Amino acid sequence: MGAAPGPEGAGSLRKDWKVAVAKAQAVGAGRRQVTMKGLYFQQSSTNEEITFVFQERENLPATEDYYVKLQVKACALSQINTKLLAEMKMEKDFFPVGREVAGIVLDVGSKVSFFQPDDEVVGILPLDSEDPGLCEVVRVHEHYLVHKPEKVTWAEAAGTIRDGVQAYTALHYLSHLSPGKSVLIMDGASALGTIAIQLAHHRGARVISTACSLEDKQYLERLRPSLARVIDLSNGKAHVAESCLEETGGLGVDIVLDAGVRLYSKDDEPAVKLQPLPHKHDIITLLGVGGHWVTTEENLQLRILKDVMEKLSAGVFRPQLDEPIPLYEAKVSMEVVQKNQGRKKQVVQF
């Protein structure tokens, strides 16, 4: 048997052990990054069915130029516009899922000027992003991010940014909303509708909204400030045009933000699309002279991201969020979102 190590030998052994542990931790961290998973969607050859799958991702390359490496803390789930992707020739075997992200800056490129490590940020990944927002770490250009207000939670930031941009674009840039104008916001209990109502009230508008169910009607009637009128479309008896003309004394509304319209008669409309939607002629009828009709489509004005977050922080926006869900439930939840079955905004909390 060899002699027991002396004090100096024991110290050397402890030092060697610490080095070995550090190396093992580094290797383990590297392995965890290598096996980091992100959520993608795969479309069938007929372009009808979408499948969501988790894919392993390799280490992210070094952060360069204007790019930021972000540790994702929350990512909101929104329906994927496959038609838009097809029109823009952006189809691929596996497409990244999740664009509205909030998180902590881990690293910045040499030309980044707005952010530094440990900053808390929120933003929207561009359509051509190679990274899915539903992943632990992503890369994003600094121009797609803004600082997250300290009082705003991760889920609130990620769950509001996209709908806030859409509502802001529709009411501010496309229809020039001002105090005293009358606004019809269709499907006001939806995630987008809720934010649009709050923005319209903040600007001093008189707001009318439609409800697709009794639950939606009750939700809208509880909102404060109160709506001028809630039109219940769930029983098929209410007429949007008549209700709006009655509310405005026959003048019609100044602004309409729709949530889809019927282009054909009910007999000609495909059965899968039958919803309590107004006909396009109803919208034209209820519009006042010089009124604006803003139809819902993806039109993201990234330059107003900061203002959206400021209004969220100030309490102007009070998003209708569901309870945050863990990443491992994202596949099932995204399937529900894609089928447009949920009412509240779904957010994955990391």
Coordinates of C-alpha atoms in Angstrom, one line a residue:
M1 CA 0.0 0.0 0.0
G2 CA 1.3 3.5 -0.8
A3 CA 1.7 6.2 1.7
A4 CA -1.2 8.6 2.3
P5 CA -0.8 11.9 0.5
G6 CA 0.5 14.8 2.6
P7 CA -1.2 18.2 3.0
E8 CA 0.4 19.5 -0.2
G9 CA -0.6 16.3 -2.1
A10 CA -4.2 16.6 -0.8
G11 CA -4.4 20.2 -2.0
S12 CA -3.2 19.2 -5.4
L13 CA -5.8 16.4 -5.6
R14 CA -8.6 18.8 -4.6
K15 CA -7.4 21.3 -7.3
D16 CA -7.3 18.5 -9.9
W17 CA -10.7 17.4 -8.9
K18 CA -12.2 20.9 -9.2
V19 CA -10.6 21.3 -12.7
A20 CA -12.1 17.9 -13.7
V21 CA -15.5 18.9 -12.4
A22 CA -15.4 22.3 -14.2
K23 CA -14.4 20.5 -17.5
A24 CA -17.3 18.0 -17.0
Q25 CA -19.7 20.9 -16.4
A26 CA -18.5 22.7 -19.5
V27 CA -18.9 19.5 -21.6
G28 CA -22.3 19.0 -20.1
A29 CA -23.4 22.5 -21.0
G30 CA -22.1 22.1 -24.5
R31 CA -24.1 18.8 -24.8
R32 CA -27.2 20.5 -23.5
Q33 CA -26.9 23.1 -26.2
V34 CA -26.3 20.6 -28.9
T35 CA -29.5 18.7 -27.9
M36 CA -31.5 21.9 -27.4
K37 CA -34.9 21.5 -29.1
G38 CA -37.1 23.9 -31.0
L39 CA -40.7 23.5 -32.3
Y40 CA -41.2 23.4 -36.1
F41 CA -44.2 22.7 -38.3
Q42 CA -44.3 20.4 -41.3
Q43 CA -46.9 20.8 -44.0
S44 CA -48.4 17.8 -45.9
S45 CA -47.9 17.6 -49.7
T46 CA -51.6 18.6 -50.1
N47 CA -50.9 21.8 -48.0
E48 CA -54.0 21.0 -45.9
E49 CA -52.6 19.4 -42.8
I50 CA -49.9 20.8 -40.5
T51 CA -47.9 18.7 -38.1
F52 CA -45.9 20.2 -35.2
V53 CA -42.7 18.5 -34.2
F54 CA -39.8 19.2 -31.9
Q55 CA -36.4 19.1 -33.6
E56 CA -33.0 19.0 -32.1
R57 CA -30.8 22.0 -32.9
E58 CA -27.0 22.4 -33.0
N59 CA -25.1 25.0 -31.2
L60 CA -25.9 28.5 -32.3
P61 CA -23.0 30.2 -34.2
A62 CA -21.1 33.1 -32.6
T63 CA -23.2 36.3 -32.3
E64 CA -22.1 38.6 -35.2
D65 CA -22.7 42.2 -36.2
Y66 CA -26.2 43.5 -35.3
Y67 CA -27.5 40.2 -33.9
V68 CA -28.4 39.4 -30.3
K69 CA -28.4 36.0 -28.6
L70 CA -31.5 35.8 -26.5
Q71 CA -32.4 33.4 -23.7
V72 CA -36.2 33.0 -24.2
K73 CA -38.3 33.4 -21.1
A74 CA -41.7 33.4 -22.9
C75 CA -43.1 32.9 -26.4
A76 CA -46.7 33.6 -27.4
L77 CA -48.5 31.2 -29.8
S78 CA -50.2 32.6 -32.9
Q79 CA -51.9 30.9 -35.8
I80 CA -49.5 30.4 -38.7
N81 CA -50.5 32.0 -42.0
T82 CA -49.5 29.2 -44.4
K83 CA -51.0 31.0 -47.4
L84 CA -48.8 34.0 -46.8
L85 CA -45.7 31.8 -46.5
A86 CA -46.6 30.1 -49.8
E87 CA -47.1 33.5 -51.6
M88 CA -43.7 34.7 -50.4
K89 CA -42.1 31.5 -51.5
M90 CA -40.9 30.7 -48.0
E91 CA -42.0 27.1 -47.8
K92 CA -39.5 24.6 -46.5
D93 CA -39.6 21.1 -45.0
F94 CA -39.6 22.3 -41.4
F95 CA -40.6 25.9 -40.6
P96 CA -39.8 27.5 -37.2
V97 CA -42.7 28.1 -34.9
G98 CA -43.1 31.0 -32.5
R99 CA -42.3 34.6 -33.3
E100 CA -43.4 36.8 -30.3
V101 CA -40.6 36.4 -27.8
A102 CA -39.5 37.9 -24.5
G103 CA -36.2 37.1 -22.8
I104 CA -32.8 38.1 -21.5
V105 CA -29.9 39.1 -23.7
L106 CA -27.0 36.6 -23.4
D107 CA -24.6 38.1 -25.9
V108 CA -24.4 40.8 -28.5
G109 CA -22.6 41.3 -31.9
S110 CA -19.9 43.8 -32.3
K111 CA -22.2 46.3 -34.1
V112 CA -25.1 46.1 -31.6
S113 CA -25.8 49.5 -30.1
F114 CA -29.2 49.3 -28.3
F115 CA -28.6 46.3 -26.0
Q116 CA -26.1 44.7 -23.8
P117 CA -26.0 41.4 -21.9
D118 CA -28.6 40.9 -19.1
D119 CA -31.0 43.4 -20.7
E120 CA -34.7 42.3 -20.6
V121 CA -36.2 42.6 -24.1
V122 CA -39.3 41.7 -26.2
G123 CA -39.9 41.6 -29.9
I124 CA -41.1 39.8 -33.0
L125 CA -38.9 37.4 -35.0
P126 CA -39.1 38.1 -38.7
L127 CA -40.8 35.6 -41.1
D128 CA -37.4 34.5 -42.5
S129 CA -35.9 33.8 -39.1
E130 CA -34.1 30.4 -39.0
D131 CA -34.7 30.2 -35.2
P132 CA -38.0 29.2 -33.7
G133 CA -39.1 31.3 -30.8
L134 CA -40.2 28.2 -29.1
C135 CA -36.6 27.3 -28.1
E136 CA -34.4 28.1 -25.1
V137 CA -32.0 30.3 -27.0
V138 CA -32.5 32.3 -30.3
R139 CA -30.7 34.8 -32.5
V140 CA -32.5 38.0 -33.5
H141 CA -31.5 41.3 -35.2
E142 CA -31.5 44.1 -32.7
H143 CA -34.0 46.1 -34.8
Y144 CA -36.7 43.6 -34.0
L145 CA -36.4 44.1 -30.3
V146 CA -37.2 46.7 -27.6
H147 CA -36.6 46.8 -23.9
K148 CA -39.2 45.2 -21.7
P149 CA -40.5 47.5 -19.0
E150 CA -39.6 46.2 -15.5
K151 CA -43.2 46.0 -14.2
V152 CA -44.3 43.9 -17.2
T153 CA -44.1 40.1 -16.8
W154 CA -42.5 37.8 -19.5
A155 CA -45.9 36.3 -20.4
E156 CA -47.6 39.7 -20.7
A157 CA -44.8 41.1 -22.9
A158 CA -44.8 38.1 -25.3
G159 CA -48.6 37.8 -25.3
T160 CA -49.3 41.4 -26.1
I161 CA -46.6 42.6 -28.6
R162 CA -48.1 41.2 -31.8
D163 CA -51.7 42.1 -31.1
G164 CA -50.6 45.5 -29.9
V165 CA -48.8 46.1 -33.2
Q166 CA -51.8 45.0 -35.2
A167 CA -54.3 47.1 -33.3
Y168 CA -51.9 50.1 -33.4
T169 CA -51.5 49.7 -37.2
A170 CA -55.2 49.3 -37.8
L171 CA -56.4 52.2 -35.7
H172 CA -53.5 54.7 -35.7
Y173 CA -51.9 54.3 -39.1
L174 CA -54.6 53.0 -41.3
S175 CA -57.7 54.7 -40.0
H176 CA -56.3 57.8 -38.1
L177 CA -58.4 57.2 -35.0
S178 CA -59.1 60.4 -33.0
P179 CA -61.2 61.3 -29.9
G180 CA -65.0 61.2 -30.4
K181 CA -65.0 58.9 -33.4
S182 CA -67.2 55.8 -33.4
V183 CA -65.4 52.4 -33.9
L184 CA -66.8 49.0 -34.5
I185 CA -64.5 46.2 -33.4
M186 CA -65.6 42.8 -34.5
D187 CA -65.1 39.8 -32.2
G188 CA -64.0 42.1 -29.4
A189 CA -63.4 39.2 -26.9
S190 CA -60.6 37.7 -29.0
A191 CA -57.0 38.5 -28.1
L192 CA -56.6 41.1 -30.8
G193 CA -60.1 42.5 -30.3
T194 CA -59.5 43.1 -26.6
I195 CA -56.3 45.1 -27.2
A196 CA -58.0 47.0 -30.1
I197 CA -60.9 48.0 -27.7
Q198 CA -58.5 49.2 -25.1
L199 CA -56.4 51.2 -27.5
A200 CA -59.6 52.8 -29.0
H201 CA -60.8 53.7 -25.5
H202 CA -57.4 55.2 -24.7
R203 CA -57.7 57.4 -27.8
G204 CA -61.2 58.6 -26.6
A205 CA -63.3 56.7 -29.2
R206 CA -66.8 55.4 -28.7
V207 CA -66.6 51.7 -29.2
I208 CA -69.1 49.1 -30.4
S209 CA -68.2 45.4 -30.5
T210 CA -69.6 42.1 -31.5
A211 CA -69.8 38.9 -29.4
C212 CA -69.8 35.4 -30.9
S213 CA -71.0 33.6 -27.7
L214 CA -72.8 34.3 -24.4
E215 CA -69.4 34.0 -22.6
D216 CA -67.9 36.6 -25.0
K217 CA -70.8 38.9 -24.4
Q218 CA -70.5 38.7 -20.7
Y219 CA -66.7 39.4 -20.9
L220 CA -67.3 42.4 -23.1
E221 CA -70.0 43.8 -20.8
R222 CA -67.5 43.7 -17.9
L223 CA -64.9 45.7 -19.6
R224 CA -64.1 49.2 -18.2
P225 CA -64.5 51.8 -19.7
S226 CA -67.8 50.4 -20.8
L227 CA -68.6 49.7 -24.5
A228 CA -71.3 51.8 -26.2
R229 CA -73.0 48.6 -27.3
V230 CA -72.3 44.9 -27.4
I231 CA -74.0 43.1 -30.4
D232 CA -74.6 39.5 -29.7
L233 CA -74.3 37.5 -32.9
S234 CA -74.5 34.0 -31.2
N235 CA -78.2 33.6 -31.6
G236 CA -78.4 34.7 -35.2
K237 CA -81.0 37.3 -34.4
A238 CA -79.0 40.5 -34.2
H239 CA -78.1 42.5 -37.3
V240 CA -74.8 44.3 -37.2
A241 CA -75.7 47.0 -39.7
E242 CA -79.0 47.8 -38.0
S243 CA -77.5 47.9 -34.5
C244 CA -74.7 50.2 -35.6
L245 CA -77.0 52.6 -37.4
E246 CA -79.3 52.7 -34.4
E247 CA -76.4 53.4 -32.1
T248 CA -75.0 56.2 -34.3
G249 CA -78.4 57.9 -35.1
G250 CA -78.3 56.7 -38.6
L251 CA -74.9 58.3 -39.4
G252 CA -72.9 55.0 -39.4
V253 CA -69.6 54.3 -37.7
D254 CA -66.3 56.0 -38.6
I255 CA -64.1 53.0 -38.4
V256 CA -64.6 49.2 -38.7
L257 CA -62.0 46.7 -37.7
D258 CA -63.3 43.4 -38.9
A259 CA -62.4 39.8 -37.9
G260 CA -63.4 38.3 -41.2
V261 CA -66.4 38.8 -43.5
R262 CA -68.6 36.7 -45.7
L263 CA -68.0 37.3 -49.4
Y264 CA -70.9 35.1 -50.5
S265 CA -74.4 34.2 -49.4
K266 CA -74.7 31.5 -46.7
D267 CA -75.9 29.0 -49.3
D268 CA -72.7 29.5 -51.3
E269 CA -70.3 29.7 -48.4
P270 CA -68.3 26.5 -47.6
A271 CA -69.7 24.7 -44.5
V272 CA -66.3 24.8 -42.7
K273 CA -66.3 28.6 -42.9
L274 CA -69.7 29.2 -41.5
Q275 CA -69.3 31.6 -38.5
P276 CA -71.3 34.5 -37.2
L277 CA -69.6 36.8 -39.7
P278 CA -71.3 39.8 -41.3
H279 CA -71.6 40.0 -45.1
K280 CA -69.4 42.5 -46.9
H281 CA -72.5 44.5 -47.8
D282 CA -73.4 44.9 -44.1
I283 CA -70.0 46.5 -43.5
I284 CA -70.5 48.9 -46.4
T285 CA -74.0 49.8 -45.1
L286 CA -72.9 50.6 -41.6
L287 CA -70.0 52.7 -42.5
G288 CA -70.4 56.5 -42.2
V289 CA -69.5 59.0 -44.9
G290 CA -65.7 59.1 -45.2
G291 CA -65.4 56.0 -42.9
H292 CA -62.5 53.6 -42.8
W293 CA -62.8 49.8 -43.1
V294 CA -59.7 48.0 -41.9
T295 CA -59.7 44.3 -42.7
T296 CA -57.6 41.9 -40.6
E297 CA -54.4 40.7 -42.1
E298 CA -50.8 40.5 -41.0
N299 CA -49.4 44.0 -41.3
L300 CA -46.7 44.3 -38.6
Q301 CA -45.3 47.8 -38.1
L302 CA -42.2 47.0 -36.1
R303 CA -41.4 50.7 -35.5
I304 CA -44.2 50.9 -33.0
L305 CA -43.1 48.0 -30.8
K306 CA -41.7 50.3 -28.2
D307 CA -45.0 52.3 -27.9
V308 CA -47.0 49.0 -27.5
M309 CA -44.8 48.0 -24.6
E310 CA -45.1 51.5 -23.0
K311 CA -48.9 51.2 -23.1
L312 CA -48.7 47.7 -21.6
S313 CA -46.6 49.0 -18.8
A314 CA -48.9 52.0 -18.2
G315 CA -51.9 49.7 -18.0
V316 CA -53.6 50.9 -21.2
F317 CA -53.3 47.3 -22.5
R318 CA -54.6 44.6 -20.2
P319 CA -54.2 41.4 -22.3
Q320 CA -56.5 38.4 -22.0
L321 CA -53.9 35.7 -21.4
D322 CA -54.4 32.1 -20.5
E323 CA -52.3 30.5 -17.8
P324 CA -48.7 30.1 -19.0
I325 CA -47.9 26.6 -20.3
P326 CA -44.6 24.7 -20.1
L327 CA -42.6 24.0 -23.3
Y328 CA -43.4 20.3 -23.3
E329 CA -47.1 21.2 -23.8
A330 CA -46.4 23.5 -26.7
K331 CA -47.0 20.9 -29.4
V332 CA -50.6 20.1 -28.1
S333 CA -51.3 23.8 -27.4
M334 CA -50.1 24.9 -30.9
E335 CA -52.4 22.3 -32.5
V336 CA -55.4 24.0 -30.6
V337 CA -54.2 27.5 -31.6
Q338 CA -53.8 26.4 -35.3
K339 CA -57.5 25.2 -35.3
N340 CA -58.5 28.6 -33.8
Q341 CA -60.2 26.9 -30.9
G342 CA -58.8 29.0 -28.1
R343 CA -60.1 32.4 -27.0
K344 CA -57.4 33.6 -24.7
K345 CA -53.8 34.2 -25.8
Q346 CA -51.6 31.2 -25.2
V347 CA -48.0 31.8 -23.9
V348 CA -45.3 29.3 -23.2
Q349 CA -43.3 30.1 -20.0
F350 CA -39.8 28.8 -20.0

